[in-house]
Short mmCIF file of C-alpha atoms and ligand atoms in Angstrom, two decimals:
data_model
loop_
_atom_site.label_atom_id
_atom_site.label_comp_id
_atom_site.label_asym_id
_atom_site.label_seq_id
_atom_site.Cartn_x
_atom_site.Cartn_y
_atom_site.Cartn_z
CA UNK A 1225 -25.47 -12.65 -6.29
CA UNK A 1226 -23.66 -13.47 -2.56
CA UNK A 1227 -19.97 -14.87 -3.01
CA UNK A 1228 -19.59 -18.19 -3.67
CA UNK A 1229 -17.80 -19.65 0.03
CA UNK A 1230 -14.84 -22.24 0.55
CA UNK A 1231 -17.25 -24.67 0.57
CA UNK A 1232 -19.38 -23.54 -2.56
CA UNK A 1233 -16.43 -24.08 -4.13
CA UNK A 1234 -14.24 -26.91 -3.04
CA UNK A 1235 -16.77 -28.83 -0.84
CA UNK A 1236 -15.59 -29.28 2.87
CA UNK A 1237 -14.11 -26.61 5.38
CA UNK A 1238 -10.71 -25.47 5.22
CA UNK A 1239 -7.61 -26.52 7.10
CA UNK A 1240 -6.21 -23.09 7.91
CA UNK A 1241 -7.64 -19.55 7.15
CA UNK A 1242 -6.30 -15.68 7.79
CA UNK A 1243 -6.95 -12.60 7.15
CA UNK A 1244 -5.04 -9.20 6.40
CA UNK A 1245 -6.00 -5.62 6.31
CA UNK A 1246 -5.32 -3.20 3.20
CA UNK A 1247 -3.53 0.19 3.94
CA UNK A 1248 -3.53 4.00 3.66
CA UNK A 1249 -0.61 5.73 3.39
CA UNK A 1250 -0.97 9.22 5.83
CA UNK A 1251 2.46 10.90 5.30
CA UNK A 1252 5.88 9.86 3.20
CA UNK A 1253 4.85 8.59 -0.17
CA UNK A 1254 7.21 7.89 -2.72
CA UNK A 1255 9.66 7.72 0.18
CA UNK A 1256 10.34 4.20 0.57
CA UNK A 1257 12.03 3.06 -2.09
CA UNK A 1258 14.48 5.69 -1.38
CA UNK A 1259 14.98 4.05 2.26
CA UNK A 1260 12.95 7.01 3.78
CA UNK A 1261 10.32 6.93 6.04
CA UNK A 1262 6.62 6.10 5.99
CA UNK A 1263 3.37 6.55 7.84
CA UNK A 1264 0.68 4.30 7.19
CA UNK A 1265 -1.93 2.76 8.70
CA UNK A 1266 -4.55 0.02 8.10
CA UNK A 1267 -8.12 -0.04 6.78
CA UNK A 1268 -10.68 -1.86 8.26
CA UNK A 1269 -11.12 -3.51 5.04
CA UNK A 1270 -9.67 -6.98 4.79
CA UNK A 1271 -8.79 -9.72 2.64
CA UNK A 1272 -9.25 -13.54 4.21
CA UNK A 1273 -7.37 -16.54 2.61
CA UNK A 1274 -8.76 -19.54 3.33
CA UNK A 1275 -6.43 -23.41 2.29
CA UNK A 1276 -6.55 -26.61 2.69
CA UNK A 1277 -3.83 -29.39 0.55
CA UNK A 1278 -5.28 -31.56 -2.05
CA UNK A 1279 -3.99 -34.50 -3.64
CA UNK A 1280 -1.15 -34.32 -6.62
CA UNK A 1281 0.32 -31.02 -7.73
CA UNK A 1282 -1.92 -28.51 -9.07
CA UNK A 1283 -3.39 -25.42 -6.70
CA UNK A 1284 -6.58 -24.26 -7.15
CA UNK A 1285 -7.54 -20.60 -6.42
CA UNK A 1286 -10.83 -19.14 -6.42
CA UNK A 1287 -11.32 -15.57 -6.01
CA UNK A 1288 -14.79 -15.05 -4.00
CA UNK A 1289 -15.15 -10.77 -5.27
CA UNK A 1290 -14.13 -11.70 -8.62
CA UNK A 1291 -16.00 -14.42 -9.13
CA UNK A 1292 -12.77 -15.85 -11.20
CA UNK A 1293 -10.75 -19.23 -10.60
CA UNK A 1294 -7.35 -20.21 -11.37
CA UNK A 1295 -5.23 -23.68 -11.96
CA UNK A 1296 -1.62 -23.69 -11.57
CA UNK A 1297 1.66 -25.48 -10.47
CA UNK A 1298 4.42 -24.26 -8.67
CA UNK A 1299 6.47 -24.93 -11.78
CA UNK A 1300 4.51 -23.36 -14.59
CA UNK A 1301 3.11 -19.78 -12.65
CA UNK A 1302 -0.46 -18.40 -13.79
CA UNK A 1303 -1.51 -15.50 -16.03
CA UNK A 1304 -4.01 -13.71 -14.11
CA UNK A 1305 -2.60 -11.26 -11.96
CA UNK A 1306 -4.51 -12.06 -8.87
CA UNK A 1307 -3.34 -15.53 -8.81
CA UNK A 1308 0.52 -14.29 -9.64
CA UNK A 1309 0.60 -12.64 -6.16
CA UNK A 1310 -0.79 -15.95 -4.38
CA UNK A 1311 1.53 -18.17 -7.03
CA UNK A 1312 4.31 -15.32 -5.68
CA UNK A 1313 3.62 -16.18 -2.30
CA UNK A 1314 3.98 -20.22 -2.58
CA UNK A 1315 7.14 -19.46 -4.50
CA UNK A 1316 9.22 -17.52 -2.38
CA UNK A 1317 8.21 -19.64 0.41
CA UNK A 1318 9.33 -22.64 -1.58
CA UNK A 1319 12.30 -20.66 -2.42
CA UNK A 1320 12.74 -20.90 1.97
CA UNK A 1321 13.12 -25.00 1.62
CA UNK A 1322 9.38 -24.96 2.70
CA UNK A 1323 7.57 -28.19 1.00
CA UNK A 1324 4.47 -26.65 0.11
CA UNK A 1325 1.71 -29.53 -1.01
CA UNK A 1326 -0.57 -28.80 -3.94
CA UNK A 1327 -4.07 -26.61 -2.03
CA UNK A 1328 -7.01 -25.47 -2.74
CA UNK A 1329 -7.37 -21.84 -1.75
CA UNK A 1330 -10.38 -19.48 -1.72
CA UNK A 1331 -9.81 -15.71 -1.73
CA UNK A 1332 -12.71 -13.32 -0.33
CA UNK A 1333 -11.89 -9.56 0.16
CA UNK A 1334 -13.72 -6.38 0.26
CA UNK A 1335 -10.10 -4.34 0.08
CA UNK A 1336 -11.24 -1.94 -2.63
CA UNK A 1337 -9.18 -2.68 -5.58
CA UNK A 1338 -6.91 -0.93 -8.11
CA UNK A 1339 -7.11 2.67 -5.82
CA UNK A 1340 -3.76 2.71 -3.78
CA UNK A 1341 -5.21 0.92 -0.69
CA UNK A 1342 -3.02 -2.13 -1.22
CA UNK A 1343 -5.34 -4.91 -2.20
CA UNK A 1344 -2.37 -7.08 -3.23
CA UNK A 1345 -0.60 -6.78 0.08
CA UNK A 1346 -3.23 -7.70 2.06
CA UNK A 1347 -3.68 -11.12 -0.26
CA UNK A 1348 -0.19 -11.68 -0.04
CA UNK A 1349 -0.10 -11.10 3.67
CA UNK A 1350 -3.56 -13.22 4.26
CA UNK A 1351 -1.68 -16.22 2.02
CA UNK A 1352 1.34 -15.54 3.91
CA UNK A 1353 -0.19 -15.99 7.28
CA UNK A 1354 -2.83 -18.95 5.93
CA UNK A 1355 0.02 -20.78 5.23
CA UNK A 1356 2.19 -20.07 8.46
CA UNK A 1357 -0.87 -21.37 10.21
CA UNK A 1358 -1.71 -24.77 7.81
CA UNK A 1359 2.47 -25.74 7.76
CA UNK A 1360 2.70 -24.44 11.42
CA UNK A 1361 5.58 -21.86 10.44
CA UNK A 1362 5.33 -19.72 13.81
CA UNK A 1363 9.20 -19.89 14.20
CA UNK A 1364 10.50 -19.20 11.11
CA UNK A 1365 8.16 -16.81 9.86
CA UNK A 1366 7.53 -13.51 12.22
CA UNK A 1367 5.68 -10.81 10.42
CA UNK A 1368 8.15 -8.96 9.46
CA UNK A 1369 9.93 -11.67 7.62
CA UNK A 1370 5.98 -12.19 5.97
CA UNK A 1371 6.39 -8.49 4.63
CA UNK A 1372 9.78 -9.24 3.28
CA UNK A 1373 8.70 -12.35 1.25
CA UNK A 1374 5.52 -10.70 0.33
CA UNK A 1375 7.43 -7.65 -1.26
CA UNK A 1376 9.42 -10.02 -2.86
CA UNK A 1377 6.72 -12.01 -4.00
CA UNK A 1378 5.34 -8.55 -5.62
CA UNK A 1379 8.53 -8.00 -7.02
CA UNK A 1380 9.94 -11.00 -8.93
CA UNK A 1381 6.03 -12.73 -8.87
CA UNK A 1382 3.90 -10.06 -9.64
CA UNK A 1383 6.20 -7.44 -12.04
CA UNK A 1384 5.59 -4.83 -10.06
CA UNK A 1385 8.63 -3.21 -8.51
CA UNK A 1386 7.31 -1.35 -5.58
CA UNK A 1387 8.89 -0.84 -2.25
CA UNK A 1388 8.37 -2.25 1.38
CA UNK A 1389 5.88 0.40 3.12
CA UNK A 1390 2.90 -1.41 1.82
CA UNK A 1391 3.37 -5.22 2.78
CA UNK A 1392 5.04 -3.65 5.96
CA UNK A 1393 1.58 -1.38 6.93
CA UNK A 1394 -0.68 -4.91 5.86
CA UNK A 1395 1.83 -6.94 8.08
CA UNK A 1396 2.23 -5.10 11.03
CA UNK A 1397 -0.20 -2.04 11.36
CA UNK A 1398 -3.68 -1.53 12.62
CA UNK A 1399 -6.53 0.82 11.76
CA UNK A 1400 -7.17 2.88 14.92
CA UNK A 1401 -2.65 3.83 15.17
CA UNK A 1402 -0.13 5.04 12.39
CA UNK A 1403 2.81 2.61 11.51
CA UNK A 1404 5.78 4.81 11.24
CA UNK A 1405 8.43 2.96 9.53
CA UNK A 1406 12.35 3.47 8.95
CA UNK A 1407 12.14 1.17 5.32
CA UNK A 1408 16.11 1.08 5.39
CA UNK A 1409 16.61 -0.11 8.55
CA UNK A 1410 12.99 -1.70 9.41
CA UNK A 1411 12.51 0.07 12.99
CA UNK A 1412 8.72 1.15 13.69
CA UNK A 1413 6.82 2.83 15.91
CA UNK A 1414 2.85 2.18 16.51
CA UNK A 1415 1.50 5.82 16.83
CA UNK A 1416 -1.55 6.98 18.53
CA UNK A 1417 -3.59 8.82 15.45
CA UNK A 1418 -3.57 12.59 16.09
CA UNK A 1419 -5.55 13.27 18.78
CA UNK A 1420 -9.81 13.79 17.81
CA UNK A 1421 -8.96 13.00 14.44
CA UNK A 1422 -9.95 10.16 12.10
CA UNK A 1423 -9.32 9.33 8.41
CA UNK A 1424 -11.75 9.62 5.87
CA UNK A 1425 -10.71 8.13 2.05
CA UNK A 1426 -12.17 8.96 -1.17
CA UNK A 1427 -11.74 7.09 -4.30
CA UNK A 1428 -11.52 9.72 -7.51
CA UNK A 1429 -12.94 7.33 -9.80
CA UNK A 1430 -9.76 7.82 -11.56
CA UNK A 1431 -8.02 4.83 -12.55
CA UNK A 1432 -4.15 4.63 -12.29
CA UNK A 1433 -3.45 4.07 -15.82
CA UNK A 1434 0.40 5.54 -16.28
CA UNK A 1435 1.05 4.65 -12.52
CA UNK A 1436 3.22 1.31 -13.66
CA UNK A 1437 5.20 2.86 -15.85
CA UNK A 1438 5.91 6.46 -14.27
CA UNK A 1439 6.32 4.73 -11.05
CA UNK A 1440 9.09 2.90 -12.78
CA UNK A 1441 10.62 6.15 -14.44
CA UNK A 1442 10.69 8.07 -10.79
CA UNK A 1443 12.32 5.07 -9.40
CA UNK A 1444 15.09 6.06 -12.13
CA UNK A 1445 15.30 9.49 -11.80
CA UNK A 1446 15.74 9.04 -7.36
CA UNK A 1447 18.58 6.84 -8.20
CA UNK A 1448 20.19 9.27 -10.60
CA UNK A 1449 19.71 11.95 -8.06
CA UNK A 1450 21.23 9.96 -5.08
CA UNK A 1451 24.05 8.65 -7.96
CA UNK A 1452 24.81 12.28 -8.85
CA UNK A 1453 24.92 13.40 -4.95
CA UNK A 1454 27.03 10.48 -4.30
CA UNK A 1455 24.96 8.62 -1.64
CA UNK A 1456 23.42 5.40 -1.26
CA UNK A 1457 20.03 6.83 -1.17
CA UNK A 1458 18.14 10.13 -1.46
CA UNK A 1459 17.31 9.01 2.09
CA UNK A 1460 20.94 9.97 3.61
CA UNK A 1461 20.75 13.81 2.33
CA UNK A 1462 18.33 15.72 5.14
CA UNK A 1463 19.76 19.29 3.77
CA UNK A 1464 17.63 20.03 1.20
CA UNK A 1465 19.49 22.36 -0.27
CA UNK A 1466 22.24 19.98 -1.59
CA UNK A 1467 19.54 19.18 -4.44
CA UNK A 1468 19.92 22.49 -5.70
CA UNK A 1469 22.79 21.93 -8.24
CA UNK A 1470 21.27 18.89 -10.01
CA UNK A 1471 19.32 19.04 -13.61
CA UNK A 1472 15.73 18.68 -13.88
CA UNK A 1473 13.44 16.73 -13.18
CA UNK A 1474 16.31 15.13 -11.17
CA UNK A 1475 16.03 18.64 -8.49
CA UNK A 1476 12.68 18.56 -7.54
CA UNK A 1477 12.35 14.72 -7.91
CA UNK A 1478 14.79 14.92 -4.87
CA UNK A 1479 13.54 17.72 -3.27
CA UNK A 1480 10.29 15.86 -2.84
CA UNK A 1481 11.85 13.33 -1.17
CA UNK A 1482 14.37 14.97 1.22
CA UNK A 1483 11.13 17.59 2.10
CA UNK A 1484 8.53 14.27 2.42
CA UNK A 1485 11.04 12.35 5.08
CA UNK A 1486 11.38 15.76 7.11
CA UNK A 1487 7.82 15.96 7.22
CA UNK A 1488 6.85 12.25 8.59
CA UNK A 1489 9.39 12.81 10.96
CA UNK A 1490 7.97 16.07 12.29
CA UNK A 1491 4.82 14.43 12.58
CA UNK A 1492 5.96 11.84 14.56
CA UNK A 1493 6.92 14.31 17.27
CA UNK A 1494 3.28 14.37 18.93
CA UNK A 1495 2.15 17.40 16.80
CA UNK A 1496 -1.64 17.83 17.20
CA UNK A 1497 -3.78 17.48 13.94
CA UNK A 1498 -3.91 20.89 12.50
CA UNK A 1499 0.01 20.57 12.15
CA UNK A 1500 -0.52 17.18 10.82
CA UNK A 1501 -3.35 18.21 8.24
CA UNK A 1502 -0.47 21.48 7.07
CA UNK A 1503 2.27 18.37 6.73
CA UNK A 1504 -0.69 16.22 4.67
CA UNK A 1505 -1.41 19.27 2.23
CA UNK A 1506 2.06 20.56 1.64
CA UNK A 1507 2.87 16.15 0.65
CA UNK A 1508 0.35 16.74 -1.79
CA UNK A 1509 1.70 20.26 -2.99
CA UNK A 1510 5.34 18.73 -3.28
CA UNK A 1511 3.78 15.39 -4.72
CA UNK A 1512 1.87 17.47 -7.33
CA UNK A 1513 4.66 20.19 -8.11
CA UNK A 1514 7.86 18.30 -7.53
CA UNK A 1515 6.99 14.52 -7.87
CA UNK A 1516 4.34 15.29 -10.29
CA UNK A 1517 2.38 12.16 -9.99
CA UNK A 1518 -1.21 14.00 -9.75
CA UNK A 1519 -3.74 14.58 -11.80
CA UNK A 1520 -6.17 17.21 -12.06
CA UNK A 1521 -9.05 15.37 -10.74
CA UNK A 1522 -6.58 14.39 -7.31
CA UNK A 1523 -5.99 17.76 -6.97
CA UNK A 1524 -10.04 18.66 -7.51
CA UNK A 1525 -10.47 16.19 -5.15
CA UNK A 1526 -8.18 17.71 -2.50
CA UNK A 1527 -9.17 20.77 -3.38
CA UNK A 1528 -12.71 19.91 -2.20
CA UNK A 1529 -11.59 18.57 1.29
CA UNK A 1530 -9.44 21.30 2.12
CA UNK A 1531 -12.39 23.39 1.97
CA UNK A 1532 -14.36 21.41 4.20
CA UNK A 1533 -13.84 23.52 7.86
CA UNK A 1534 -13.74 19.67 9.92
CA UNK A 1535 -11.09 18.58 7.71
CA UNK A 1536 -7.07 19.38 8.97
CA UNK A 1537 -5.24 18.39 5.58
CA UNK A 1538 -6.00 15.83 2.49
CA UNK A 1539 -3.64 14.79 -0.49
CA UNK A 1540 -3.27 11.93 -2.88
CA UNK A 1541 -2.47 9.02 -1.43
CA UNK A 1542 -0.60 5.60 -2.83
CA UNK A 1543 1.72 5.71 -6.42
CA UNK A 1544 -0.70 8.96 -7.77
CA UNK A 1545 -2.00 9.07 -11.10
CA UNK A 1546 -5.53 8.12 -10.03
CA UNK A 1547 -6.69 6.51 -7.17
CA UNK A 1548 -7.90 7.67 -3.71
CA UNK A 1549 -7.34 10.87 -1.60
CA UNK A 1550 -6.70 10.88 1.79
CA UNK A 1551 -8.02 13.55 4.67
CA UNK A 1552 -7.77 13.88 8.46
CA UNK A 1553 -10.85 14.93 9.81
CA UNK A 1554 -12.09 15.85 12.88
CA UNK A 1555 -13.56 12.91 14.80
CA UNK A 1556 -16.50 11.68 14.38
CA UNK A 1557 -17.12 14.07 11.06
CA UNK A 1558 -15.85 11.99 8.13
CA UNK A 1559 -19.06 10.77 7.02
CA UNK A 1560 -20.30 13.98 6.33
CA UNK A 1561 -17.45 15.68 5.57
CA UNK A 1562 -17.43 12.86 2.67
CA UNK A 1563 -21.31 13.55 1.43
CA UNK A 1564 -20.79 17.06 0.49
CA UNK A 1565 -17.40 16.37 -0.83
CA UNK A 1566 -18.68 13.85 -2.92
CA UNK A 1567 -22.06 16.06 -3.97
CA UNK A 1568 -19.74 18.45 -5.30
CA UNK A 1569 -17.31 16.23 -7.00
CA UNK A 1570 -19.92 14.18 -9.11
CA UNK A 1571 -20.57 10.47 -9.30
CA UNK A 1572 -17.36 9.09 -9.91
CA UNK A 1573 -16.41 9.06 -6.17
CA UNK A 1574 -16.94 7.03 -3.34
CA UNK A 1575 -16.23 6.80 0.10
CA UNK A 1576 -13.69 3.99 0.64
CA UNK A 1577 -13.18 4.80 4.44
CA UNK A 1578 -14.76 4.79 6.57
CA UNK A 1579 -16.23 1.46 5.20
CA UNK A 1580 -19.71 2.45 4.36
C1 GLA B 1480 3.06 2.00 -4.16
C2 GLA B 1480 4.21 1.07 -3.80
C3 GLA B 1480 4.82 1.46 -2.45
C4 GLA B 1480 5.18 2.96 -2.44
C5 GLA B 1480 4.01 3.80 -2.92
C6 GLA B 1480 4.36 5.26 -3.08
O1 GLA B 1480 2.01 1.85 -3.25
O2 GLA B 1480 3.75 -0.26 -3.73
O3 GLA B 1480 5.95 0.66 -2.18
O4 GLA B 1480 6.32 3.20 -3.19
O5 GLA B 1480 3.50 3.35 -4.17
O6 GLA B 1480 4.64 5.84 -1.84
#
């Protein structure tokens, strides 16, 4: 069945319409909420928001992939989640003194969902930027200020209390450079991708069941760590062996961390991509060992790639606990690279990226 369009669904053409892209994270994962450093960079994939206002107060909100629609008000937010980060977005923009008048919105993505490529940022980018366009916003809201409400949207909207790398990368990356990101003090970089190297992405088939809740629990046990070191963040210790002295998990919690920002900002030196692909598999090592946020069929997974001669490095990539991997291959190889991966890993995978 093709996806129903804007004016399937509503009658009409829209008034305003944007799009945003999701992300993959390359290097510094559980970093940012520890006001560390990040480097991701988009996926072709995209979500596009298309509005236009309608009479009296309720929004409408059709989601084109799901197939699913949704009626709310700004005062009384919806239950589904996918309408909770568009409802998020209206809010906090509301929450700006913008009058926002009662639309009719139609979502369409093909940002593969639910695998740690950031579906929800990019809808809360692409509502974001749909609605600087319709209430003509340009001034007031750069894109950086859209990743800020967006997070926040995620955060108070949503329930889900990740940090700013994600709505950042949707914002203001691309998919042919690496965003690298300072999430304390906001200063980027746009990156050249290692040279002759692309990114290949494979789902596990795994879903992310404990990710909410462990995500939550290592969010804890960083501020504990940076608490019992006595700094603001686990971002301002770069000797690693300061960890040493605290209890466990609290020590290697932390020593992910300090050892995950020293590594994105080695590989933002220029390093060529066999250095980068040693940085990608010793994240994964740390992320699996010290973090422990993989599972054994991430680690198959990675496993798998590493063995692959074209490909430099591959770990987990996103929150962990399911989800997608993430390799850099040599150019021009991913696609293959990804067939015999996949033949060996059985039928639960797919190839997210490059977009088949
Ligand atoms: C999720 C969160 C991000 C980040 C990653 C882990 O994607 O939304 O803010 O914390 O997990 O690096």
């Amino acid at each position: 069945m093709s996806r129903k369009s804007f004016g399937d669904v509503f009658g009409g053409t829209p008034a305003a319409s944007a799009d945003a892209p999701g992300r993959v994270n390359l290097l510094g994962e559980h970093t940012d909420y520890n006001d560390g450093f990040v480097l991701p960079t988009a996926i072709p994939q995209r979500t596009r928001v298309q509005l236009r206002p309608a009479p009296g107060e309720r929004f409408s909100l059709y989601a084109a992939e799901l197939d699913e629609s949704a009626e709310f008000t700004l005062a009384a937010p919806p239950q589904d989640q996918f309408a909770r980060y568009v409802y998020g977005c209206l809010h906090q923009l509301q929450a700006q003194g913008v009058r926002i008048p009662a639309l009719q919105i139609h979502v369409d993505s093909d940002v593969p969902m639910g695998v740690g490529l950031s579906s929800s940022a990019a809808l809360e980018v692409a509502t974001l930027r749909a609605l600087r366009t319709l209430l003509q916003l340009t001034g007031e809201l750069d894109d950086v200020r859209i990743a800020q409400l967006a997070q926040r949207a995620e955060i108070e909207d949503a329930g889900v209390n990740c940090g700013i790398m994600d709505q950042m990368a949707s914002s203001l990356a691309d998919d042919t450079s690496m965003l690298f990101l300072d999430t304390r003090t906001l200063e980027r970089r746009v990156l050249p991708l290692p040279a002759g190297s692309e990114v290949l992405v494979i789902d596990s088939g795994m879903p992310r069941t404990l990710a909410g809740s462990a995500y939550n629990e290592r969010r804890a046990e960083c501020e504990a760590a940076a608490a019992a070191l006595g700094v603001k963040a686990l971002r301002d210790v770069s000797d690693v062996t300061r960890v040493e002295g605290l209890p466990e998990p609290m020590r290697r919690r932390a020593r992910h961390v300090v050892t995950e920002n020293e590594r994105v900002l080695r590989a933002i030196t220029g390093i060529g991509p066999a250095e980068f692909g040693v940085l990608m598999n010793a994240s994964h090592d740390s992320l699996r060992d010290d973090y422990e946020v993989s599972i054994p069929e991430l680690d198959r997974l990675v496993g798998l790639l590493r063995a692959q001669p074209e490909v430099h490095g591959a770990r987990l990539t996103g929150a962990g606990f399911g989800g997608a991997c993430v390799a850099l291959c040599r150019a021009g190889e991913a696609v293959a690279v990804s067939q015999r991966v996949l033949a060996e890993y059985g039928s639960r995978g797919r190839l997210l990226v490059p977009a088949g």
